[in-house]
């Protein structure tokens, strides 16, 4: 038995889950008119409704006992004190200091001042390309945490987009990504940001080299790089080796994890896209959520509550997946961002002592924007046999107000969570006039759990709050599951193997290979002849 499962608080939840499993959300709502009031939280003008989760107030108090038994506040204090809680890499975890405002360390404040100055130079046109032309396009070359955060936030804040500057994101090793973007750009007016914490990532370096070749094939002179290449990285030596002058490098500490780095210079592309004033508001929003997380009691703490709901679903109700459905086109990239944040952080199978977990860790996170999702996979959610938990996110006010859209969008969001929770019985289908032969096809079992988060509107500030909410939820889950949320050793093996296989695809020997990989390589080489 592991350190977690032997906790009396864990075992109390197991016993409680056995009594809860047969209950249907229909009965839970029918039996408690106060259910919405007691199973929802307000924070300013935010509302987190988890009354459609398959739990009761007793469940919640047992979950809070578990959080206390896992000493989550001690872990929070250890993170805030700068202890090396990322023990496998011997690193502290410092992303919250990047948005600490006046409390931020001097190096962070200096870095933000440099970013502000750089944004001003690009926006005012005082920074010019090699041929003296103004920069009209910025291309962020990065992947994972050096792409998903700024890419998602730039789309989310499309309503705040700077005039006269377009920001593009290229991540994929597949040249179709870079080539497609470059085909629309002019080298004389394009600025590349090589965003890579380590400055060793294969995809980013390949794209950066190809982008440099593209630039120099028109501009000729190698010194043009200094006017068209910027780096955001913790590895100053490697950026210099690439040929990016020191003055063009925006560095940050290696205690900032890649998936937590949008607040660092990795957010430079975002700051350029929306202006530094809005980037500052984004940081301020995150800071406001930090303050809430650090000081709110357990019973009113939004990130902790989200984490406890995830533990309940994953470890006691047995769901293996979580759908994220922002009813906001601007937040369409949020599920992809959360996939990295949550799955790279907590998709682990050993605890902090290296012992194999005897309980599930992070579920699969997936999703897409509403209302599109209703017309692709929602059929399975309503009538398939998988059990999952859903997050719906809705904005009270539209960021792009056109008459007739927003109320209807919100109605669809609310309708989906209600249909998932309550379904439609055979009798209800009959009462609605459905022919008897179709009754089995027209009933909906319901009892699918969801949480709905309502934000007043999507602004730089609320976006910052939202991302920090999920970051802290991820931190809490790492504590509850007793694992290190801040390393990612699982991505290394595939990288290593790809390094070995590249020569084999070019015809060289790659050492002993399994017969499937050998066969696949042979067929690819045959087709490439
Ligand atoms: O391969 C995973 C990963 O290491 C992520 O954790 C990280 O966000 C991404 O690659 C990119 O890393 P870098 O910013 O060092 O290029």
PDB file of C-alpha atoms in Angstrom, residues 296-499:
ATOM      1  CA  UNK A 296      -8.426  31.627   0.621  1.00  0.00           C
ATOM      2  CA  UNK A 297      -9.580  28.977   3.078  1.00  0.00           C
ATOM      3  CA  UNK A 298      -9.856  25.437   1.744  1.00  0.00           C
ATOM      4  CA  UNK A 299     -13.642  25.680   1.559  1.00  0.00           C
ATOM      5  CA  UNK A 300     -13.526  28.686  -0.795  1.00  0.00           C
ATOM      6  CA  UNK A 301     -10.310  27.917  -2.632  1.00  0.00           C
ATOM      7  CA  UNK A 302     -10.963  27.569  -6.369  1.00  0.00           C
ATOM      8  CA  UNK A 303      -7.775  25.748  -7.472  1.00  0.00           C
ATOM      9  CA  UNK A 304      -7.891  23.353  -4.529  1.00  0.00           C
ATOM     10  CA  UNK A 305     -11.561  22.636  -5.210  1.00  0.00           C
ATOM     11  CA  UNK A 306     -10.886  21.848  -8.879  1.00  0.00           C
ATOM     12  CA  UNK A 307      -8.075  19.504  -7.831  1.00  0.00           C
ATOM     13  CA  UNK A 308     -10.284  17.737  -5.285  1.00  0.00           C
ATOM     14  CA  UNK A 309     -12.993  17.230  -7.903  1.00  0.00           C
ATOM     15  CA  UNK A 310     -10.380  15.692 -10.200  1.00  0.00           C
ATOM     16  CA  UNK A 311      -9.196  13.322  -7.465  1.00  0.00           C
ATOM     17  CA  UNK A 312     -12.770  12.317  -6.710  1.00  0.00           C
ATOM     18  CA  UNK A 313     -13.516  11.546 -10.351  1.00  0.00           C
ATOM     19  CA  UNK A 314     -10.209   9.872 -11.115  1.00  0.00           C
ATOM     20  CA  UNK A 315      -9.465   7.893  -8.017  1.00  0.00           C
ATOM     21  CA  UNK A 316     -12.858   7.151  -6.524  1.00  0.00           C
ATOM     22  CA  UNK A 317     -15.327   7.164  -9.440  1.00  0.00           C
ATOM     23  CA  UNK A 318     -12.876   5.696 -11.961  1.00  0.00           C
ATOM     24  CA  UNK A 319     -13.136   8.228 -14.805  1.00  0.00           C
ATOM     25  CA  UNK A 320     -10.111   8.192 -17.076  1.00  0.00           C
ATOM     26  CA  UNK A 321     -10.706  11.270 -19.165  1.00  0.00           C
ATOM     27  CA  UNK A 322     -11.630  14.931 -18.783  1.00  0.00           C
ATOM     28  CA  UNK A 323     -13.174  16.964 -21.553  1.00  0.00           C
ATOM     29  CA  UNK A 324     -12.582  20.722 -21.576  1.00  0.00           C
ATOM     30  CA  UNK A 325     -15.162  22.721 -23.507  1.00  0.00           C
ATOM     31  CA  UNK A 326     -14.703  26.480 -23.575  1.00  0.00           C
ATOM     32  CA  UNK A 327     -17.790  28.021 -25.159  1.00  0.00           C
ATOM     33  CA  UNK A 328     -15.556  30.699 -26.603  1.00  0.00           C
ATOM     34  CA  UNK A 329     -13.877  30.575 -29.968  1.00  0.00           C
ATOM     35  CA  UNK A 330     -11.112  32.756 -28.570  1.00  0.00           C
ATOM     36  CA  UNK A 331     -10.315  30.027 -26.029  1.00  0.00           C
ATOM     37  CA  UNK A 332     -10.211  27.304 -28.692  1.00  0.00           C
ATOM     38  CA  UNK A 333      -6.544  26.535 -27.924  1.00  0.00           C
ATOM     39  CA  UNK A 334      -7.123  26.230 -24.181  1.00  0.00           C
ATOM     40  CA  UNK A 335      -7.608  22.425 -24.240  1.00  0.00           C
ATOM     41  CA  UNK A 336      -4.272  21.989 -26.059  1.00  0.00           C
ATOM     42  CA  UNK A 337      -2.553  24.252 -23.517  1.00  0.00           C
ATOM     43  CA  UNK A 338      -4.116  22.330 -20.610  1.00  0.00           C
ATOM     44  CA  UNK A 339      -3.082  19.034 -22.147  1.00  0.00           C
ATOM     45  CA  UNK A 340       0.557  19.944 -21.698  1.00  0.00           C
ATOM     46  CA  UNK A 341       0.071  21.720 -18.381  1.00  0.00           C
ATOM     47  CA  UNK A 342      -1.806  18.856 -16.755  1.00  0.00           C
ATOM     48  CA  UNK A 343      -0.610  15.730 -18.528  1.00  0.00           C
ATOM     49  CA  UNK A 344       3.086  16.624 -18.702  1.00  0.00           C
ATOM     50  CA  UNK A 345       2.944  17.676 -15.049  1.00  0.00           C
ATOM     51  CA  UNK A 346       0.944  14.862 -13.526  1.00  0.00           C
ATOM     52  CA  UNK A 347       1.058  12.017 -16.049  1.00  0.00           C
ATOM     53  CA  UNK A 348       3.408  10.079 -13.764  1.00  0.00           C
ATOM     54  CA  UNK A 349       3.462   6.599 -12.277  1.00  0.00           C
ATOM     55  CA  UNK A 350       5.897   6.866  -9.390  1.00  0.00           C
ATOM     56  CA  UNK A 351       5.621   8.909  -6.219  1.00  0.00           C
ATOM     57  CA  UNK A 352       8.159  11.224  -4.662  1.00  0.00           C
ATOM     58  CA  UNK A 353      10.020   8.229  -3.222  1.00  0.00           C
ATOM     59  CA  UNK A 354      10.226   6.505  -6.600  1.00  0.00           C
ATOM     60  CA  UNK A 355       7.566   3.946  -5.542  1.00  0.00           C
ATOM     61  CA  UNK A 356       5.025   2.809  -8.145  1.00  0.00           C
ATOM     62  CA  UNK A 357       1.645   4.439  -7.576  1.00  0.00           C
ATOM     63  CA  UNK A 358      -1.197   2.082  -6.652  1.00  0.00           C
ATOM     64  CA  UNK A 359      -3.759   4.666  -7.807  1.00  0.00           C
ATOM     65  CA  UNK A 360      -4.389   6.535 -11.038  1.00  0.00           C
ATOM     66  CA  UNK A 361      -2.725   9.878 -11.727  1.00  0.00           C
ATOM     67  CA  UNK A 362      -3.731  12.391 -14.388  1.00  0.00           C
ATOM     68  CA  UNK A 363      -6.600  11.466 -16.701  1.00  0.00           C
ATOM     69  CA  UNK A 364      -6.432  12.136 -20.439  1.00  0.00           C
ATOM     70  CA  UNK A 365      -7.269  15.802 -21.011  1.00  0.00           C
ATOM     71  CA  UNK A 366      -8.859  16.724 -24.301  1.00  0.00           C
ATOM     72  CA  UNK A 367     -11.570  18.952 -25.713  1.00  0.00           C
ATOM     73  CA  UNK A 368     -12.416  21.705 -28.108  1.00  0.00           C
ATOM     74  CA  UNK A 369     -14.425  24.867 -28.311  1.00  0.00           C
ATOM     75  CA  UNK A 370     -18.205  24.935 -28.117  1.00  0.00           C
ATOM     76  CA  UNK A 371     -20.436  24.906 -29.960  1.00  0.00           C
ATOM     77  CA  UNK A 372     -18.317  23.035 -32.588  1.00  0.00           C
ATOM     78  CA  UNK A 373     -17.751  20.121 -30.186  1.00  0.00           C
ATOM     79  CA  UNK A 374     -21.488  19.372 -30.127  1.00  0.00           C
ATOM     80  CA  UNK A 375     -21.320  18.426 -33.784  1.00  0.00           C
ATOM     81  CA  UNK A 376     -18.347  16.083 -33.525  1.00  0.00           C
ATOM     82  CA  UNK A 377     -17.896  13.966 -30.390  1.00  0.00           C
ATOM     83  CA  UNK A 378     -20.771  14.942 -28.086  1.00  0.00           C
ATOM     84  CA  UNK A 379     -22.845  11.998 -29.353  1.00  0.00           C
ATOM     85  CA  UNK A 380     -20.448   9.689 -27.495  1.00  0.00           C
ATOM     86  CA  UNK A 381     -20.663  11.801 -24.354  1.00  0.00           C
ATOM     87  CA  UNK A 382     -24.460  11.586 -24.343  1.00  0.00           C
ATOM     88  CA  UNK A 383     -24.992   7.977 -25.367  1.00  0.00           C
ATOM     89  CA  UNK A 384     -21.614   6.195 -25.451  1.00  0.00           C
ATOM     90  CA  UNK A 385     -20.348   3.997 -22.653  1.00  0.00           C
ATOM     91  CA  UNK A 386     -17.282   5.934 -21.505  1.00  0.00           C
ATOM     92  CA  UNK A 387     -17.392   7.734 -18.174  1.00  0.00           C
ATOM     93  CA  UNK A 388     -15.660  11.073 -18.027  1.00  0.00           C
ATOM     94  CA  UNK A 389     -15.832  14.438 -16.349  1.00  0.00           C
ATOM     95  CA  UNK A 390     -16.276  17.701 -18.239  1.00  0.00           C
ATOM     96  CA  UNK A 391     -15.266  21.316 -17.689  1.00  0.00           C
ATOM     97  CA  UNK A 392     -17.521  23.863 -19.354  1.00  0.00           C
ATOM     98  CA  UNK A 393     -16.255  27.442 -19.493  1.00  0.00           C
ATOM     99  CA  UNK A 394     -18.576  30.303 -20.409  1.00  0.00           C
ATOM    100  CA  UNK A 395     -18.160  34.069 -20.687  1.00  0.00           C
ATOM    101  CA  UNK A 396     -21.066  36.253 -19.566  1.00  0.00           C
ATOM    102  CA  UNK A 397     -20.167  38.932 -22.125  1.00  0.00           C
ATOM    103  CA  UNK A 398     -18.892  38.274 -25.638  1.00  0.00           C
ATOM    104  CA  UNK A 399     -15.458  39.510 -26.710  1.00  0.00           C
ATOM    105  CA  UNK A 400     -16.785  39.960 -30.248  1.00  0.00           C
ATOM    106  CA  UNK A 401     -20.375  41.097 -29.805  1.00  0.00           C
ATOM    107  CA  UNK A 402     -22.524  40.511 -32.895  1.00  0.00           C
ATOM    108  CA  UNK A 403     -26.284  40.500 -32.419  1.00  0.00           C
ATOM    109  CA  UNK A 404     -27.871  37.077 -32.019  1.00  0.00           C
ATOM    110  CA  UNK A 405     -24.735  35.040 -31.286  1.00  0.00           C
ATOM    111  CA  UNK A 406     -23.860  35.133 -27.636  1.00  0.00           C
ATOM    112  CA  UNK A 407     -27.146  34.237 -25.906  1.00  0.00           C
ATOM    113  CA  UNK A 408     -27.543  31.337 -28.219  1.00  0.00           C
ATOM    114  CA  UNK A 409     -23.965  30.182 -27.547  1.00  0.00           C
ATOM    115  CA  UNK A 410     -24.547  30.362 -23.782  1.00  0.00           C
ATOM    116  CA  UNK A 411     -27.871  28.527 -24.096  1.00  0.00           C
ATOM    117  CA  UNK A 412     -26.067  25.720 -25.888  1.00  0.00           C
ATOM    118  CA  UNK A 413     -23.398  25.535 -23.194  1.00  0.00           C
ATOM    119  CA  UNK A 414     -25.971  25.295 -20.399  1.00  0.00           C
ATOM    120  CA  UNK A 415     -28.114  22.849 -22.397  1.00  0.00           C
ATOM    121  CA  UNK A 416     -25.208  20.443 -22.837  1.00  0.00           C
ATOM    122  CA  UNK A 417     -24.289  20.225 -19.175  1.00  0.00           C
ATOM    123  CA  UNK A 418     -27.965  19.794 -18.237  1.00  0.00           C
ATOM    124  CA  UNK A 419     -28.503  17.081 -20.872  1.00  0.00           C
ATOM    125  CA  UNK A 420     -25.358  15.262 -19.751  1.00  0.00           C
ATOM    126  CA  UNK A 421     -26.410  15.399 -16.100  1.00  0.00           C
ATOM    127  CA  UNK A 422     -30.090  14.569 -16.361  1.00  0.00           C
ATOM    128  CA  UNK A 423     -30.450  12.719 -19.668  1.00  0.00           C
ATOM    129  CA  UNK A 424     -33.876  11.683 -20.930  1.00  0.00           C
ATOM    130  CA  UNK A 425     -35.739   8.641 -19.624  1.00  0.00           C
ATOM    131  CA  UNK A 426     -37.794   6.299 -21.776  1.00  0.00           C
ATOM    132  CA  UNK A 427     -40.984   7.734 -20.235  1.00  0.00           C
ATOM    133  CA  UNK A 428     -39.922  11.257 -21.073  1.00  0.00           C
ATOM    134  CA  UNK A 429     -39.170  10.191 -24.626  1.00  0.00           C
ATOM    135  CA  UNK A 430     -42.642   8.584 -24.885  1.00  0.00           C
ATOM    136  CA  UNK A 431     -44.262  11.700 -23.466  1.00  0.00           C
ATOM    137  CA  UNK A 432     -42.466  13.695 -26.164  1.00  0.00           C
ATOM    138  CA  UNK A 433     -44.239  11.526 -28.774  1.00  0.00           C
ATOM    139  CA  UNK A 434     -41.302   9.303 -29.793  1.00  0.00           C
ATOM    140  CA  UNK A 435     -42.407   6.082 -31.550  1.00  0.00           C
ATOM    141  CA  UNK A 436     -42.018   2.976 -29.356  1.00  0.00           C
ATOM    142  CA  UNK A 437     -39.541   1.328 -31.750  1.00  0.00           C
ATOM    143  CA  UNK A 438     -37.205   4.284 -31.364  1.00  0.00           C
ATOM    144  CA  UNK A 439     -37.366   4.576 -27.576  1.00  0.00           C
ATOM    145  CA  UNK A 440     -34.052   2.748 -26.921  1.00  0.00           C
ATOM    146  CA  UNK A 441     -32.323   5.078 -29.368  1.00  0.00           C
ATOM    147  CA  UNK A 442     -33.923   8.216 -28.016  1.00  0.00           C
ATOM    148  CA  UNK A 443     -33.173   7.750 -24.305  1.00  0.00           C
ATOM    149  CA  UNK A 444     -30.170   9.382 -22.662  1.00  0.00           C
ATOM    150  CA  UNK A 445     -28.762   7.832 -19.479  1.00  0.00           C
ATOM    151  CA  UNK A 446     -27.430  11.138 -18.101  1.00  0.00           C
ATOM    152  CA  UNK A 447     -25.418  11.172 -14.843  1.00  0.00           C
ATOM    153  CA  UNK A 448     -22.343  12.525 -16.639  1.00  0.00           C
ATOM    154  CA  UNK A 449     -20.408  14.815 -14.324  1.00  0.00           C
ATOM    155  CA  UNK A 450     -19.463  18.361 -15.227  1.00  0.00           C
ATOM    156  CA  UNK A 451     -18.237  21.587 -13.715  1.00  0.00           C
ATOM    157  CA  UNK A 452     -19.169  24.956 -15.188  1.00  0.00           C
ATOM    158  CA  UNK A 453     -16.979  27.988 -14.728  1.00  0.00           C
ATOM    159  CA  UNK A 454     -18.506  31.354 -15.582  1.00  0.00           C
ATOM    160  CA  UNK A 455     -16.234  34.356 -16.143  1.00  0.00           C
ATOM    161  CA  UNK A 456     -17.594  37.856 -16.661  1.00  0.00           C
ATOM    162  CA  UNK A 457     -15.635  38.361 -19.873  1.00  0.00           C
ATOM    163  CA  UNK A 458     -12.358  37.485 -21.560  1.00  0.00           C
ATOM    164  CA  UNK A 459      -9.760  40.187 -20.904  1.00  0.00           C
ATOM    165  CA  UNK A 460      -6.008  40.024 -20.350  1.00  0.00           C
ATOM    166  CA  UNK A 461      -6.732  40.124 -16.607  1.00  0.00           C
ATOM    167  CA  UNK A 462      -9.315  37.321 -16.562  1.00  0.00           C
ATOM    168  CA  UNK A 463      -7.199  35.187 -18.899  1.00  0.00           C
ATOM    169  CA  UNK A 464      -4.284  35.544 -16.467  1.00  0.00           C
ATOM    170  CA  UNK A 465      -6.592  34.500 -13.633  1.00  0.00           C
ATOM    171  CA  UNK A 466      -7.867  31.521 -15.596  1.00  0.00           C
ATOM    172  CA  UNK A 467      -4.428  30.146 -16.467  1.00  0.00           C
ATOM    173  CA  UNK A 468      -3.136  30.618 -12.924  1.00  0.00           C
ATOM    174  CA  UNK A 469      -6.251  28.811 -11.673  1.00  0.00           C
ATOM    175  CA  UNK A 470      -5.342  25.756 -13.741  1.00  0.00           C
ATOM    176  CA  UNK A 471      -1.648  26.008 -12.835  1.00  0.00           C
ATOM    177  CA  UNK A 472      -2.488  25.909  -9.132  1.00  0.00           C
ATOM    178  CA  UNK A 473      -4.986  23.109  -9.652  1.00  0.00           C
ATOM    179  CA  UNK A 474      -2.139  21.171 -11.298  1.00  0.00           C
ATOM    180  CA  UNK A 475       0.156  21.906  -8.355  1.00  0.00           C
ATOM    181  CA  UNK A 476      -2.498  20.714  -5.874  1.00  0.00           C
ATOM    182  CA  UNK A 477      -3.000  17.504  -7.827  1.00  0.00           C
ATOM    183  CA  UNK A 478       0.720  16.801  -7.695  1.00  0.00           C
ATOM    184  CA  UNK A 479       0.558  17.124  -3.910  1.00  0.00           C
ATOM    185  CA  UNK A 480      -2.573  14.991  -3.614  1.00  0.00           C
ATOM    186  CA  UNK A 481      -1.017  12.302  -5.807  1.00  0.00           C
ATOM    187  CA  UNK A 482       2.336  12.716  -4.041  1.00  0.00           C
ATOM    188  CA  UNK A 483       4.330  13.105  -7.243  1.00  0.00           C
ATOM    189  CA  UNK A 484       6.698  15.610  -8.788  1.00  0.00           C
ATOM    190  CA  UNK A 485       4.637  17.789 -11.160  1.00  0.00           C
ATOM    191  CA  UNK A 486       7.660  19.695 -12.414  1.00  0.00           C
ATOM    192  CA  UNK A 487       9.817  17.173 -14.273  1.00  0.00           C
ATOM    193  CA  UNK A 488       8.991  15.389 -17.564  1.00  0.00           C
ATOM    194  CA  UNK A 489      11.342  12.446 -17.953  1.00  0.00           C
ATOM    195  CA  UNK A 490       8.691  10.570 -19.929  1.00  0.00           C
ATOM    196  CA  UNK A 491       9.383  12.620 -23.057  1.00  0.00           C
ATOM    197  CA  UNK A 492      13.051  11.629 -23.197  1.00  0.00           C
ATOM    198  CA  UNK A 493      12.974   8.034 -24.455  1.00  0.00           C
ATOM    199  CA  UNK A 494      11.168   8.882 -27.706  1.00  0.00           C
ATOM    200  CA  UNK A 495      13.612  11.768 -28.324  1.00  0.00           C
ATOM    201  CA  UNK A 496      16.574   9.416 -27.835  1.00  0.00           C
ATOM    202  CA  UNK A 497      15.133   6.785 -30.173  1.00  0.00           C
ATOM    203  CA  UNK A 498      14.337   9.367 -32.857  1.00  0.00           C
ATOM    204  CA  UNK A 499      17.983  10.440 -32.690  1.00  0.00           C
TER     205      UNK A 499
END
